[in-house]
XYZ file of C-alpha atoms in Angstrom:
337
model
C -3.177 145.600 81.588
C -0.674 146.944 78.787
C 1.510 148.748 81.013
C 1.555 145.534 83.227
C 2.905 143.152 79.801
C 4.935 146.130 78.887
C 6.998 145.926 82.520
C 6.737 142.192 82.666
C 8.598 142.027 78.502
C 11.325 144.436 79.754
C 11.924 141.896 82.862
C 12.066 139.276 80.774
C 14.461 140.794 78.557
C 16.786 142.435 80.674
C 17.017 138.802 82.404
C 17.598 137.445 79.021
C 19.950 140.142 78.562
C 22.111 139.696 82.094
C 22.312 135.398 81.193
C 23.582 136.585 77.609
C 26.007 138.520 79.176
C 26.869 136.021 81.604
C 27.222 133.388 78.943
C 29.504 135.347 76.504
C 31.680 136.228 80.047
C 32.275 132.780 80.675
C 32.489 131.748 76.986
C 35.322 134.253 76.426
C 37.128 134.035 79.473
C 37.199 130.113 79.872
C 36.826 128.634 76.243
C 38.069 131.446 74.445
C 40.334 133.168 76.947
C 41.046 136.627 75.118
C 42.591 137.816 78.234
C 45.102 135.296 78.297
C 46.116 136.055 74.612
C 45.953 139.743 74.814
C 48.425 139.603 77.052
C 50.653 137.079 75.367
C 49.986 139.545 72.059
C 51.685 142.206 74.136
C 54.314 139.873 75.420
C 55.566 139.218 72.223
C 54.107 135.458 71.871
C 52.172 134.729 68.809
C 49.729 132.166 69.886
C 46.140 131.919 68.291
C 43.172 132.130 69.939
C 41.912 128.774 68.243
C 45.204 127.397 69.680
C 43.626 128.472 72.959
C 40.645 126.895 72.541
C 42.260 123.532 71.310
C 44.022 123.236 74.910
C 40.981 122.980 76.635
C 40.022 120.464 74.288
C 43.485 118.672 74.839
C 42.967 119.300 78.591
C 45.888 121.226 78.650
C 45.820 124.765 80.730
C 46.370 127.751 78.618
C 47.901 129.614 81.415
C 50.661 127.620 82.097
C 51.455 127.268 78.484
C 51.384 130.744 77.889
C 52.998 131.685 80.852
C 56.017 129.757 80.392
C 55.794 131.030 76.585
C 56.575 134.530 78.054
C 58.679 133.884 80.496
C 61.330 131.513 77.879
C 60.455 134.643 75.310
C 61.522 137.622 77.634
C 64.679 135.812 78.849
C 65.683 134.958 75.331
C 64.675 131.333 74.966
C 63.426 129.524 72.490
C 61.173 127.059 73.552
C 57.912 125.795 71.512
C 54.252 125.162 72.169
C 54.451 122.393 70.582
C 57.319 121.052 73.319
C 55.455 122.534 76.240
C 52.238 120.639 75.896
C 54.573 117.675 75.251
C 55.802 117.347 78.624
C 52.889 118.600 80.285
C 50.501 115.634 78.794
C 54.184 113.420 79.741
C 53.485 114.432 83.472
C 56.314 116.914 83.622
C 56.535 120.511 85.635
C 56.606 122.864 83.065
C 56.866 125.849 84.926
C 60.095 124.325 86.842
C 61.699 123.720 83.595
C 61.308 126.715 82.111
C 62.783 128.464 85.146
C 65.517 126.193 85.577
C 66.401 126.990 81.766
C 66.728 130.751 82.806
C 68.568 130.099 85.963
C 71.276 127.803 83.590
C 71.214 130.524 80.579
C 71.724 133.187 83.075
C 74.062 131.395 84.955
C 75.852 130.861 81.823
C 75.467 126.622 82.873
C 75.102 124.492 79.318
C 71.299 122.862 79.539
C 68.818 122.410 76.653
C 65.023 122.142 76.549
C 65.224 117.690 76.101
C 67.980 117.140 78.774
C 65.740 119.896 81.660
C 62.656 117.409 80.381
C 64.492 114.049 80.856
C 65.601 115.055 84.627
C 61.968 116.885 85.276
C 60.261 113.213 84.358
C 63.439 111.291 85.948
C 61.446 112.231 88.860
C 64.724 115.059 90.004
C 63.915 118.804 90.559
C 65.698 120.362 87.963
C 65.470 123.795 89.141
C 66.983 122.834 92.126
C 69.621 120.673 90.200
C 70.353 124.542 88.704
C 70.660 126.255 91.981
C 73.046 123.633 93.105
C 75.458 124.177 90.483
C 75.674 127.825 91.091
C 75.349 127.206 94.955
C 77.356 124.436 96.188
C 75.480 122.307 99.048
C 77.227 120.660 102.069
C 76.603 117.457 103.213
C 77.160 116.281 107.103
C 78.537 113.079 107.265
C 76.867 110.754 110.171
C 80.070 109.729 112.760
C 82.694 107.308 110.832
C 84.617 105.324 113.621
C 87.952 103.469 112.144
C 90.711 101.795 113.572
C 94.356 102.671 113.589
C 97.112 100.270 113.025
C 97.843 101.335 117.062
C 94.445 99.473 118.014
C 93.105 102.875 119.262
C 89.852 104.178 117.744
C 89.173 107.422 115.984
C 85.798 108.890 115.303
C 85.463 111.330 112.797
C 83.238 113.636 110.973
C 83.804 115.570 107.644
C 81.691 118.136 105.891
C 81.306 117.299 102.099
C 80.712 120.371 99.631
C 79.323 119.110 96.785
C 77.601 120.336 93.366
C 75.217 118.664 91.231
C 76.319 117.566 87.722
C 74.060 118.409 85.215
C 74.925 115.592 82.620
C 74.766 112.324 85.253
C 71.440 113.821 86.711
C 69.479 111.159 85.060
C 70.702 108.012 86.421
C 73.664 109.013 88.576
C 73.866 107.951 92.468
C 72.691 110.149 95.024
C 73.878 111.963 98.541
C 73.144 108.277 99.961
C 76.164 106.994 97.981
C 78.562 110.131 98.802
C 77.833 109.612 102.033
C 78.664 105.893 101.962
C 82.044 106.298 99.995
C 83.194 108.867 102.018
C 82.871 107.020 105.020
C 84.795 103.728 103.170
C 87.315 106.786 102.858
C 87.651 107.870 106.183
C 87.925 103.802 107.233
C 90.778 103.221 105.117
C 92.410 106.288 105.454
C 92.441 106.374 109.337
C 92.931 102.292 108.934
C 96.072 103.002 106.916
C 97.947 105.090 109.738
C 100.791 103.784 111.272
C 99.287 105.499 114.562
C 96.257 107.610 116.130
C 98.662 110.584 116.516
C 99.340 111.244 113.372
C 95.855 111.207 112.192
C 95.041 113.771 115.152
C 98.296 115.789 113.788
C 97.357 116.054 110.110
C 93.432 115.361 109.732
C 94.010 116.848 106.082
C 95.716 113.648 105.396
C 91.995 111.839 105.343
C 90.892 114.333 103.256
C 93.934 114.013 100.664
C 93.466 110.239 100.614
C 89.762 110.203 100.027
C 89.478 113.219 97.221
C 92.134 111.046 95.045
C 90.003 108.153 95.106
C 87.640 110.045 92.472
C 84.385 109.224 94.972
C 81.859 110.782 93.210
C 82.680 109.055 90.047
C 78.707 107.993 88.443
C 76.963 110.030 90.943
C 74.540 113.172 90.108
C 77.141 115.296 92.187
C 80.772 116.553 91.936
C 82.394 116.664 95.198
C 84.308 119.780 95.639
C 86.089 119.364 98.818
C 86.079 117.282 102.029
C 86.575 118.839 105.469
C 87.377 117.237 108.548
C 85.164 118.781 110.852
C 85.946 116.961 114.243
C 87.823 113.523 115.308
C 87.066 112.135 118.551
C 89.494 109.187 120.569
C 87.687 106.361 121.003
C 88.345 102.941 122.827
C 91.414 101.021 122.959
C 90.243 98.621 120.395
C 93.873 96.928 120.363
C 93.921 96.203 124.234
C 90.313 94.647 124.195
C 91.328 92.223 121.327
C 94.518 90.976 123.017
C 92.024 90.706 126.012
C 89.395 89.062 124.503
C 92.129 86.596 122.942
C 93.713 85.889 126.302
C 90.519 84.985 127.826
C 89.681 82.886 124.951
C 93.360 80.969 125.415
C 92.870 80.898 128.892
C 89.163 79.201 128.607
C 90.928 76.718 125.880
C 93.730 75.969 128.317
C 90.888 75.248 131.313
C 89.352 73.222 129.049
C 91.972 71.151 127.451
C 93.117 70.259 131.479
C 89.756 69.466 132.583
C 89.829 67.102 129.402
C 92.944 65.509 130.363
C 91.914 65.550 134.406
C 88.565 63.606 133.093
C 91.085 61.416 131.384
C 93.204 60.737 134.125
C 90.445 60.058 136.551
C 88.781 57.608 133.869
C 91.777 55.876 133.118
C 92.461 55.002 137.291
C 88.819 54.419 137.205
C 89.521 51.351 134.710
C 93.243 50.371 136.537
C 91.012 50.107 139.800
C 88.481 48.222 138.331
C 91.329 45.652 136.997
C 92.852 45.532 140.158
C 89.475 44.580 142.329
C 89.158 42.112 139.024
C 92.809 40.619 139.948
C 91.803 40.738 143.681
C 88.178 38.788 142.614
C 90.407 36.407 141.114
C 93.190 35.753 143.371
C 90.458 35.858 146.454
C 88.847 32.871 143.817
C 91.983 31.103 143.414
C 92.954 30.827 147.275
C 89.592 29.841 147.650
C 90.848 26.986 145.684
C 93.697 26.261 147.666
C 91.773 24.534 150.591
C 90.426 21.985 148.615
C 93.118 21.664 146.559
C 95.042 19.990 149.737
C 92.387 18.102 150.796
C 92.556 16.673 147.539
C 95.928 16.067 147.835
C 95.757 14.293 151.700
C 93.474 11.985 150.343
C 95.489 11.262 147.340
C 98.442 10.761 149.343
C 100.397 13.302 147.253
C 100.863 15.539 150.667
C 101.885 14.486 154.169
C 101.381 15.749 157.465
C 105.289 17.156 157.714
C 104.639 18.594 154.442
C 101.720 20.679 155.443
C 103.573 21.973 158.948
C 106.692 22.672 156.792
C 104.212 24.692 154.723
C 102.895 26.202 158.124
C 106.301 27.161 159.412
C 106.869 29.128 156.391
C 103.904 30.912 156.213
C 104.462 31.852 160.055
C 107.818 32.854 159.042
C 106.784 35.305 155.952
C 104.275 36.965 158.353
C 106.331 37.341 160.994
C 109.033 38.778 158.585
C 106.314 41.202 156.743
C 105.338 42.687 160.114
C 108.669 43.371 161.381
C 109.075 45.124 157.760
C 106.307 47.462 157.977
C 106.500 50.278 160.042
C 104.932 50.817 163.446
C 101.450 52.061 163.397
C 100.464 55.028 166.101
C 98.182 54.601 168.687
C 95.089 55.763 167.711
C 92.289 56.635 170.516
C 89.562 54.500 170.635
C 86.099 55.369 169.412
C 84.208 56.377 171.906
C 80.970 54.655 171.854
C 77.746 56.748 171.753
């Protein structure tokens, strides 16, 4: 039975033992990671190991901190803890700061530690801000048509070479806004031109006009040049107008006669209405006439020579109106059905 305790004490140790082990690994590699500050010991960074341990605490990771610590130390930098932690806990991308501040000192662009932060939490990649400045970018514009003074159309599209501007990175327009002034550029520029042919003969002329206009003025670029990549004729934009506008005057002229034919037919509409009015009347008043002479027969006031006098006359003015008008042609009879 005592060898069997003895075996069973050294298993229980040597498990004891291995956890031990196990605990001080993880203890000293995650809490207290020596590794990490042995090797920013041989770096050159002086960092504690209590420092270490107080980034956990701050939930802050030690390796990015130290990290960056050597990188900003073996390019020459001088860049704190202290400030590192600050703009990690500020929601900032530490290690993209610290390499844009290398690319800039090596570069030989002027960029401190507070204006890298305030364009890192502007929500802008800085280190990408830095590699345009040393590497100019070029922007396609989308097609710009314009108008000449001719009426013909021009479509054109420029290449814009452009570089970001360090100091109007926070707050400063962005490619959206190049894009958009540049084409207000081309418009007036090509809009300007007494003709199409001379903006197809000098297309540098565009790009003259629209670099003095100082485009990229409170942007987070510089604009370098403008290039005129291709121009394209487009429609006869003068010819469709005049077009358009004689169709329009011609519809205005139809209109205005069919007003005044509508008039015309209105107005004989009322001058025959007064004449079958007249005709009512003077149908009424012969109407009249008949008993007006009986009247008179009975009153004496008319006499039977009178009336054939009257007669005669009549007779007379017929006969006289006939021989007047002139002779009427045969027409063929109807033939009955």
């Amino acid at each position: 039975m005592a060898p069997l305790l003895f075996i069973e004490s050294i298993g229980i140790v040597i498990v004891l033992v291995v956890l031990a082990l196990v605990f001080f690994l993880v203890f000293f590699t995650y809490f207290i990671p020596v590794g990490l500050w042995f090797s920013a010991l041989l770096s050159g960074v002086h960092i504690s190991l209590l420092q270490l341990v107080f980034m956990r605490w701050r939930k802050v990771p030690p390796s990015i901190i130290v990290n960056a610590m050597i990188n900003t130390t073996k390019a020459g930098l001088s860049v704190s803890r202290d400030q590192l932690e600050a703009h990690f806990l500020a929601g900032g991308h530490v290690q993209s700061v610290v390499n844009a501040l290398i690319s800039a000192d090596k570069a030989n662009i002027p960029l401190d530690f507070k204006a890298a932060t305030a364009i890192d939490l502007a929500g802008r990649n800085v280190f990408e801000a830095v590699q345009m400045s040393v590497n100019p970018k070029v922007i396609n514009t989308p097609p710009v048509a314009a108008v000449a003074k001719d009426g013909i159309q021009l479509i054109a599209k420029a290449r814009v070479t452009v570089r970001a501007n360090i100091k109007q990175l926070v707050g400063g327009a962005g490619e959206e806004t190049i894009l958009a002034r540049v084409g207000e550029g081309i418009v007036t520029s090509i809009g300007s031109a007494a003709s199409h042919k001379a903006v197809l003969e000098n297309p540098d002329s565009i790009s003259k006009l629209v670099l003095s206009k100082g485009l990229d003025s409170g942007t987070a670029f510089e604009i370098l040049s403008i290039d005129i990549a291709d121009i394209d004729v487009g429609i006869n934009i003068g010819a469709k107008l005049q077009m358009d506008q004689a169709n329009a005057d011609k519809n205005i002229a139809q209109a205005k006669a069919e007003e005044r034919r509508a008039m015309a037919v209105a107005s004989e509409q009322e001058m025959k209405a007064k004449a079958q009015e007249a005709r009512a009347k003077v149908i009424e008043a012969e109407a009249e006439v008949p008993k007006a002479m009986a009247d008179a027969f009975r009153n004496g006031n008319l006499g039977i020579m009178d009336y054939y006098k009257m007669k005669n006359i009549q007779a007379d003015t017929e006969m006289r109106e006939s021989i007047a008008k002139p002779p009427q042609q045969n027409k063929p009879p109807k033939k009955e059905e």
